[in-house]
Amino acid sequence: MTIWEMLAVFAAGIGAGTINTIVGSGTLITFPVLLATGLPPVVANVSNTIGLVPGSISGAIGYRKELVGQRSRILRLGLTALVGGLIGAVLLLALPSSAFDMIVPVLIGLALILVVLQPKLSAALKRRREQNGDTAGPHPDGGPVLLLGLLIASAYGGYFGAAQGVLYLSLMGLLLNDSLQRINGVKNILGAVVNGVAAVFFVFVAEIDWTAVLLIAVGSALGGQVGAKIGRRLPPTVLRGVIVAVGLIAIAQLLLK
């Protein structure tokens, strides 16, 4: 990488760490930047996943107050996320790279739709809670429906991960009777688990660009703290606009490659 490319990757890491802590979808920032440096898509995805682990941990630490009293929930959901993340990581390397080239633009497109629709999803969840007297349904912690949904979302996260946080927030917001901030804290833990298990797997079996990993790791760790401390003050529409713009660039890069 040139010095300017390294600075761009580092800045993307900060942005990804910040956005992942607040909502999710930070991969839509780092992934296209790595592609722009000339990395192959699979190498870029693997390096990105490993590099974002410190950012996920940093964001989780920043939300430690919201995690108080959620130990049993975190253990149960975290185990599900671990299994799903490993499944996704295996699929990434088991499928041919040509399949990844075809699948990722679709995944990014779906992720962008989720990002754009997030306000409407949140409003729908709020109406549902009001109609049900602020109850979460038959199971206080979401039951098997939530576990299955998180398993699928985590497998997607281990495979690629863009908008994984949005999926988590939507699922837990719908099926758990808890505040959004406490749910967001759990979301950060689950993201760290998925990225972590996928990273360990990739270290042993995948091609990795360690320069990219280091730059994203340092940047995302800083961004995780930024997201935890001041991210809630940023207008959601601004964040969604940035994510959508970068995601469209990523789709264009992959389709025109």
XYZ file of C-alpha atoms in Angstrom:
257
model
C 0.000 0.000 0.000
C 1.037 3.596 -0.558
C 1.056 5.972 2.396
C -2.206 7.529 1.180
C -3.853 4.115 0.898
C -2.707 3.266 4.418
C -4.185 6.513 5.741
C -7.445 5.786 3.924
C -7.660 2.278 5.421
C -6.879 3.642 8.904
C -9.568 6.326 8.564
C -12.030 3.715 7.302
C -11.234 1.622 10.376
C -12.102 4.542 12.658
C -15.358 5.086 10.786
C -16.226 1.396 10.884
C -15.498 1.089 14.588
C -17.663 4.124 15.314
C -20.601 3.013 13.181
C -20.434 -0.610 14.337
C -20.707 0.502 17.957
C -23.696 2.739 17.272
C -25.664 0.682 14.758
C -23.601 -1.719 12.659
C -22.690 -1.796 8.961
C -19.093 -0.625 9.431
C -17.971 -3.232 6.902
C -19.618 -1.079 4.251
C -16.955 1.514 5.045
C -13.823 -0.644 5.256
C -14.569 -3.256 2.588
C -14.745 -0.925 -0.441
C -11.649 0.943 0.750
C -9.720 -2.336 0.887
C -10.967 -3.206 -2.593
C -9.756 0.178 -3.817
C -6.235 -0.663 -2.622
C -6.210 -3.654 -4.954
C -6.909 -6.509 -2.548
C -8.952 -9.449 -3.914
C -12.488 -9.562 -2.459
C -11.997 -12.650 -0.274
C -8.626 -11.432 1.081
C -10.181 -8.025 1.758
C -13.117 -9.612 3.589
C -10.918 -11.893 5.710
C -8.489 -9.075 6.605
C -11.406 -6.784 7.403
C -13.030 -9.334 9.723
C -9.821 -9.821 11.705
C -9.118 -6.082 11.852
C -12.578 -5.262 13.216
C -12.223 -7.548 16.254
C -10.527 -4.867 18.432
C -13.207 -2.380 17.408
C -15.978 -4.771 18.469
C -14.293 -5.343 21.823
C -13.717 -1.606 22.283
C -17.367 -0.847 21.575
C -18.508 -3.545 23.989
C -16.304 -2.080 26.726
C -17.763 1.349 26.007
C -21.247 -0.079 26.647
C -20.273 -1.928 29.842
C -22.793 -0.006 31.979
C -25.657 -1.187 29.750
C -24.444 -4.795 30.086
C -24.921 -4.944 33.862
C -27.404 -7.683 34.786
C -27.349 -9.367 31.353
C -24.780 -12.084 32.005
C -27.064 -15.095 31.421
C -28.544 -13.519 28.305
C -25.085 -12.754 26.903
C -23.841 -16.288 27.559
C -26.809 -17.913 25.818
C -26.936 -15.561 22.853
C -23.148 -15.421 22.637
C -22.900 -19.201 22.245
C -25.429 -19.041 19.420
C -23.465 -16.231 17.774
C -20.226 -18.219 18.090
C -21.684 -21.235 16.295
C -23.245 -19.086 13.583
C -20.076 -17.046 13.047
C -17.999 -20.203 12.598
C -20.493 -21.568 10.073
C -20.284 -18.344 8.083
C -16.477 -18.318 8.137
C -16.346 -21.892 6.854
C -18.786 -21.067 4.063
C -16.666 -18.095 2.993
C -13.654 -20.320 2.316
C -15.604 -23.402 1.189
C -17.402 -21.584 -1.603
C -15.357 -20.572 -4.681
C -14.225 -16.949 -4.892
C -16.412 -16.514 -7.974
C -19.418 -17.290 -5.794
C -18.310 -14.610 -3.339
C -18.020 -12.096 -6.188
C -21.619 -12.821 -7.158
C -23.094 -13.065 -3.671
C -21.538 -10.003 -2.010
C -23.186 -7.331 -4.212
C -26.537 -8.912 -3.356
C -25.672 -9.007 0.345
C -24.592 -5.363 0.298
C -27.791 -4.414 -1.513
C -29.909 -6.209 1.085
C -27.873 -4.607 3.861
C -28.468 -1.141 2.425
C -32.194 -1.817 2.255
C -32.117 -2.750 5.943
C -30.180 0.416 6.778
C -32.646 2.605 4.869
C -35.669 0.877 6.404
C -34.320 0.936 9.942
C -36.465 3.937 11.075
C -39.622 2.229 9.805
C -38.594 -1.045 11.459
C -38.006 0.768 14.741
C -41.394 2.480 14.496
C -43.089 -0.841 13.768
C -41.391 -2.435 16.782
C -42.509 0.446 18.990
C -46.116 0.111 17.802
C -46.003 -3.619 18.441
C -44.832 -3.088 22.007
C -47.523 -0.470 22.644
C -50.220 -2.765 21.254
C -49.014 -5.629 23.444
C -48.753 -3.572 26.595
C -44.955 -3.389 26.415
C -44.529 -7.181 26.652
C -42.042 -9.225 24.671
C -44.179 -12.261 23.914
C -44.384 -15.750 25.439
C -40.688 -15.990 26.376
C -38.880 -13.332 28.459
C -35.684 -13.753 26.446
C -37.020 -14.318 22.956
C -37.135 -18.106 23.040
C -36.111 -20.401 20.170
C -37.271 -17.903 17.539
C -34.649 -15.394 18.637
C -31.941 -18.073 18.850
C -32.681 -19.251 15.312
C -32.718 -15.702 13.986
C -29.425 -14.871 15.695
C -27.858 -18.093 14.392
C -28.707 -17.105 10.810
C -27.631 -13.476 11.332
C -24.349 -14.633 12.876
C -23.658 -17.027 10.000
C -24.175 -14.075 7.674
C -21.822 -12.062 9.890
C -19.103 -14.693 9.690
C -19.491 -14.763 5.914
C -19.551 -11.019 5.270
C -21.211 -8.986 8.007
C -22.442 -5.724 6.482
C -25.548 -4.585 8.422
C -25.135 -7.518 10.815
C -25.678 -5.095 13.707
C -28.920 -3.881 12.157
C -30.136 -7.482 11.963
C -29.276 -8.025 15.624
C -31.027 -4.849 16.744
C -34.129 -5.675 14.725
C -34.361 -9.235 16.052
C -33.679 -8.422 19.694
C -35.774 -5.266 19.572
C -38.726 -7.303 18.336
C -38.365 -10.277 20.677
C -36.868 -8.834 23.872
C -38.618 -6.552 26.346
C -35.687 -4.261 27.116
C -34.353 -0.799 26.319
C -32.639 -0.172 23.002
C -29.434 0.926 24.737
C -29.177 -2.343 26.689
C -29.926 -4.297 23.525
C -27.261 -2.312 21.693
C -24.752 -3.304 24.357
C -25.558 -6.973 23.757
C -25.314 -6.378 20.009
C -21.725 -5.194 20.435
C -20.841 -8.322 22.417
C -22.350 -10.574 19.748
C -20.441 -8.713 17.030
C -17.201 -9.250 18.939
C -17.947 -12.966 19.307
C -18.708 -13.458 15.613
C -15.719 -11.462 14.392
C -13.506 -13.174 16.959
C -14.374 -16.766 16.094
C -14.187 -16.021 12.364
C -10.824 -14.304 12.862
C -9.342 -17.288 14.722
C -10.507 -19.599 11.951
C -9.138 -17.341 9.199
C -5.718 -16.987 10.847
C -5.077 -20.709 10.342
C -6.575 -21.298 6.910
C -6.932 -18.059 4.897
C -4.744 -15.591 3.012
C -4.454 -12.375 5.034
C -3.080 -8.897 4.390
C -1.593 -8.071 7.798
C -0.946 -4.435 6.959
C -4.661 -3.951 6.380
C -5.451 -5.898 9.545
C -3.193 -3.702 11.691
C -4.514 -0.438 10.260
C -8.158 -1.439 10.672
C -7.522 -2.903 14.131
C -6.043 0.314 15.514
C -8.570 2.501 13.732
C -11.602 0.432 14.754
C -10.461 0.299 18.396
C -10.357 4.102 18.441
C -13.668 4.273 16.612
C -15.299 1.924 19.117
C -14.613 4.412 21.894
C -15.846 7.314 19.779
C -19.059 5.455 19.001
C -19.670 4.576 22.640
C -19.041 8.108 23.954
C -20.431 10.529 21.374
C -21.998 8.407 18.652
C -25.502 8.643 20.089
C -25.446 12.396 19.449
C -24.943 12.011 15.699
C -28.061 12.351 13.529
C -29.139 8.868 12.388
C -29.945 10.180 8.921
C -26.332 11.302 8.459
C -25.006 7.882 9.416
C -27.431 6.103 7.113
C -26.535 8.437 4.265
C -22.819 7.699 4.633
C -23.407 3.947 4.823
C -25.649 3.919 1.756
C -23.209 6.032 -0.286
C -20.233 3.827 0.563
C -22.253 0.661 0.007
C -23.265 1.780 -3.469
C -19.581 2.418 -4.250
C -18.761 -1.107 -3.076
C -21.446 -2.615 -5.299
C -20.182 -0.638 -8.286
C -16.590 -1.725 -7.637
C -17.542 -5.384 -7.469
C -19.807 -5.333 -10.509
C -17.317 -3.386 -12.648
C -14.278 -5.399 -11.505
